[in-house]
PDB file of C-alpha atoms in Angstrom:
ATOM      1  CA  MET L  20      21.098  49.754   6.753  1.00  0.00           C
ATOM      2  CA  SER L  21      17.963  49.913   8.868  1.00  0.00           C
ATOM      3  CA  LEU L  22      14.648  48.417   7.716  1.00  0.00           C
ATOM      4  CA  SER L  23      11.354  50.099   8.376  1.00  0.00           C
ATOM      5  CA  PRO L  24       8.742  48.266  10.483  1.00  0.00           C
ATOM      6  CA  GLU L  25       6.577  47.832   7.359  1.00  0.00           C
ATOM      7  CA  THR L  26       9.459  46.221   5.437  1.00  0.00           C
ATOM      8  CA  ARG L  27      10.217  43.895   8.363  1.00  0.00           C
ATOM      9  CA  ARG L  28       6.546  42.863   8.515  1.00  0.00           C
ATOM     10  CA  ARG L  29       6.561  42.064   4.792  1.00  0.00           C
ATOM     11  CA  ILE L  30       9.778  40.057   5.080  1.00  0.00           C
ATOM     12  CA  ASN L  31       8.398  38.097   8.045  1.00  0.00           C
ATOM     13  CA  PHE L  32       5.158  37.455   6.142  1.00  0.00           C
ATOM     14  CA  CYS L  33       7.085  36.173   3.090  1.00  0.00           C
ATOM     15  CA  LEU L  34       9.314  33.953   5.241  1.00  0.00           C
ATOM     16  CA  GLY L  35       6.245  32.526   6.984  1.00  0.00           C
ATOM     17  CA  ALA L  36       4.549  31.852   3.645  1.00  0.00           C
ATOM     18  CA  LEU L  37       7.685  30.116   2.327  1.00  0.00           C
ATOM     19  CA  LEU L  38       7.836  27.968   5.465  1.00  0.00           C
ATOM     20  CA  LEU L  39       4.203  26.896   5.050  1.00  0.00           C
ATOM     21  CA  ILE L  40       4.742  26.070   1.376  1.00  0.00           C
ATOM     22  CA  SER L  41       7.844  24.013   2.121  1.00  0.00           C
ATOM     23  CA  LEU L  42       6.110  22.111   4.939  1.00  0.00           C
ATOM     24  CA  SER L  43       3.117  21.267   2.745  1.00  0.00           C
ATOM     25  CA  SER L  44       5.351  20.055  -0.063  1.00  0.00           C
ATOM     26  CA  VAL L  45       7.220  17.790   2.381  1.00  0.00           C
ATOM     27  CA  SER L  46       4.000  16.195   3.660  1.00  0.00           C
ATOM     28  CA  TYR L  47       2.673  15.841   0.096  1.00  0.00           C
ATOM     29  CA  SER L  48       5.834  14.072  -1.038  1.00  0.00           C
ATOM     30  CA  GLN L  49       5.531  11.607   1.853  1.00  0.00           C
ATOM     31  CA  GLN L  50       2.174  10.265   0.728  1.00  0.00           C
ATOM     32  CA  VAL L  51       1.944   6.523   0.358  1.00  0.00           C
ATOM     33  CA  ALA L  52       3.394   5.341  -2.959  1.00  0.00           C
ATOM     34  CA  THR L  53       2.482   1.712  -2.376  1.00  0.00           C
ATOM     35  CA  ALA L  54      -0.620  -0.471  -2.309  1.00  0.00           C
ATOM     36  CA  THR L  55      -2.069  -3.011   0.115  1.00  0.00           C
ATOM     37  CA  MET L  56      -3.670  -6.349  -0.679  1.00  0.00           C
ATOM     38  CA  THR L  57      -5.862  -8.040   1.923  1.00  0.00           C
ATOM     39  CA  GLY L  58      -8.086 -11.070   1.896  1.00  0.00           C
ATOM     40  CA  ARG L  59      -9.493 -14.168   3.492  1.00  0.00           C
ATOM     41  CA  VAL L  60      -8.784 -17.770   2.571  1.00  0.00           C
ATOM     42  CA  VAL L  61     -11.539 -20.342   3.052  1.00  0.00           C
ATOM     43  CA  ASP L  62     -12.264 -23.908   1.958  1.00  0.00           C
ATOM     44  CA  HIS L  63     -15.159 -24.909  -0.322  1.00  0.00           C
ATOM     45  CA  ASN L  64     -17.458 -25.091   2.745  1.00  0.00           C
ATOM     46  CA  GLY L  65     -16.581 -21.545   3.818  1.00  0.00           C
ATOM     47  CA  ALA L  66     -14.415 -22.571   6.782  1.00  0.00           C
ATOM     48  CA  VAL L  67     -11.384 -20.328   7.263  1.00  0.00           C
ATOM     49  CA  ILE L  68      -7.942 -21.726   6.577  1.00  0.00           C
ATOM     50  CA  ALA L  69      -5.333 -20.614   9.097  1.00  0.00           C
ATOM     51  CA  GLY L  70      -1.695 -20.856   8.060  1.00  0.00           C
ATOM     52  CA  ALA L  71      -2.299 -20.661   4.310  1.00  0.00           C
ATOM     53  CA  GLN L  72       0.654 -19.215   2.432  1.00  0.00           C
ATOM     54  CA  ILE L  73      -0.010 -16.246   0.147  1.00  0.00           C
ATOM     55  CA  SER L  74       2.483 -14.976  -2.404  1.00  0.00           C
ATOM     56  CA  ALA L  75       2.079 -12.020  -4.749  1.00  0.00           C
ATOM     57  CA  THR L  76       4.553 -11.847  -7.642  1.00  0.00           C
ATOM     58  CA  ASN L  77       5.013  -8.630  -9.595  1.00  0.00           C
ATOM     59  CA  VAL L  78       4.648  -9.577 -13.275  1.00  0.00           C
ATOM     60  CA  ALA L  79       7.088  -6.899 -14.510  1.00  0.00           C
ATOM     61  CA  THR L  80       9.887  -7.391 -11.971  1.00  0.00           C
ATOM     62  CA  SER L  81       9.316 -10.935 -10.634  1.00  0.00           C
ATOM     63  CA  ALA L  82       9.627  -9.492  -7.116  1.00  0.00           C
ATOM     64  CA  ARG L  83       7.650 -11.650  -4.710  1.00  0.00           C
ATOM     65  CA  ARG L  84       6.039 -10.808  -1.373  1.00  0.00           C
ATOM     66  CA  GLU L  85       4.781 -13.522   0.959  1.00  0.00           C
ATOM     67  CA  THR L  86       2.666 -13.808   4.065  1.00  0.00           C
ATOM     68  CA  THR L  87       0.576 -16.339   5.986  1.00  0.00           C
ATOM     69  CA  THR L  88      -3.077 -16.186   7.011  1.00  0.00           C
ATOM     70  CA  ASN L  89      -3.874 -15.724  10.689  1.00  0.00           C
ATOM     71  CA  ASP L  90      -6.277 -17.828  12.796  1.00  0.00           C
ATOM     72  CA  ASP L  91      -9.230 -16.088  11.103  1.00  0.00           C
ATOM     73  CA  GLY L  92      -7.939 -16.916   7.616  1.00  0.00           C
ATOM     74  CA  LEU L  93      -7.019 -13.266   7.003  1.00  0.00           C
ATOM     75  CA  TYR L  94      -3.865 -11.899   5.404  1.00  0.00           C
ATOM     76  CA  VAL L  95      -2.337  -8.514   4.611  1.00  0.00           C
ATOM     77  CA  LEU L  96       0.366  -7.720   2.065  1.00  0.00           C
ATOM     78  CA  ALA L  97       1.291  -4.067   2.639  1.00  0.00           C
ATOM     79  CA  GLY L  98       3.894  -1.985   0.847  1.00  0.00           C
ATOM     80  CA  LEU L  99       3.300  -3.448  -2.611  1.00  0.00           C
ATOM     81  CA  VAL L 100       4.851  -1.488  -5.451  1.00  0.00           C
ATOM     82  CA  PRO L 101       2.104  -0.498  -7.901  1.00  0.00           C
ATOM     83  CA  GLY L 102       1.817  -2.974 -10.771  1.00  0.00           C
ATOM     84  CA  ASP L 103       0.282  -6.252 -11.874  1.00  0.00           C
ATOM     85  CA  TYR L 104       0.537  -9.250  -9.542  1.00  0.00           C
ATOM     86  CA  LEU L 105      -0.103 -12.967  -9.826  1.00  0.00           C
ATOM     87  CA  VAL L 106      -1.367 -14.280  -6.499  1.00  0.00           C
ATOM     88  CA  ARG L 107      -0.764 -17.845  -5.357  1.00  0.00           C
ATOM     89  CA  VAL L 108      -2.470 -19.431  -2.350  1.00  0.00           C
ATOM     90  CA  GLN L 109      -1.494 -22.776  -0.880  1.00  0.00           C
ATOM     91  CA  ALA L 110      -2.196 -24.684   2.307  1.00  0.00           C
ATOM     92  CA  VAL L 111      -1.459 -28.151   3.609  1.00  0.00           C
ATOM     93  CA  GLY L 112      -4.085 -30.620   2.388  1.00  0.00           C
ATOM     94  CA  PHE L 113      -5.359 -28.371  -0.418  1.00  0.00           C
ATOM     95  CA  ALA L 114      -4.456 -27.899  -4.060  1.00  0.00           C
ATOM     96  CA  ALA L 115      -2.586 -24.624  -4.636  1.00  0.00           C
ATOM     97  CA  LYS L 116      -4.471 -21.921  -6.487  1.00  0.00           C
ATOM     98  CA  THR L 117      -2.993 -19.134  -8.654  1.00  0.00           C
ATOM     99  CA  SER L 118      -4.952 -16.129  -9.933  1.00  0.00           C
ATOM    100  CA  GLU L 119      -6.090 -16.645 -13.520  1.00  0.00           C
ATOM    101  CA  SER L 120      -5.115 -13.118 -14.541  1.00  0.00           C
ATOM    102  CA  PRO L 121      -2.873 -10.473 -12.973  1.00  0.00           C
ATOM    103  CA  ILE L 122      -4.343  -8.288 -10.258  1.00  0.00           C
ATOM    104  CA  THR L 123      -3.545  -4.623 -10.807  1.00  0.00           C
ATOM    105  CA  MET L 124      -2.523  -2.615  -7.741  1.00  0.00           C
ATOM    106  CA  GLN L 125      -2.380   1.191  -7.890  1.00  0.00           C
ATOM    107  CA  VAL L 126      -0.766   3.817  -5.650  1.00  0.00           C
ATOM    108  CA  GLY L 127      -2.621   4.176  -2.345  1.00  0.00           C
ATOM    109  CA  GLN L 128      -5.043   1.391  -3.209  1.00  0.00           C
ATOM    110  CA  SER L 129      -6.240  -1.257  -0.795  1.00  0.00           C
ATOM    111  CA  LYS L 130      -7.741  -4.223  -2.610  1.00  0.00           C
ATOM    112  CA  THR L 131      -9.421  -7.323  -1.196  1.00  0.00           C
ATOM    113  CA  VAL L 132      -8.435 -10.583  -2.888  1.00  0.00           C
ATOM    114  CA  ASP L 133     -10.199 -13.542  -1.263  1.00  0.00           C
ATOM    115  CA  ALA L 134      -9.467 -17.166  -2.155  1.00  0.00           C
ATOM    116  CA  THR L 135     -11.294 -20.462  -1.880  1.00  0.00           C
ATOM    117  CA  LEU L 136      -9.216 -23.659  -1.828  1.00  0.00           C
TER     118      LEU L 136
END
């Protein structure tokens, strides 16, 4: 069976449209489904604390993520599953500090959580 040029054009158009739809759905499904927490740790005088340990514990699952501040007192916890987290900060020579209430992280969110020891 032979297809007319008009029919072939319509088929090619439909196939192209389906390809575009499938590509957009793939990129949409690959959007970030996690959150990122960042912050700076300083002492009571405002001096940065390098090497402070930060831990964020998911209240619902007890899963814990940890990192350490850099030389500028900054930290990043990327790839957090959305949820409520208790954050604990500790450094040598300072009393540890835990957040008083859970910090809620949502999909795609980047939240700054600074701490003073």
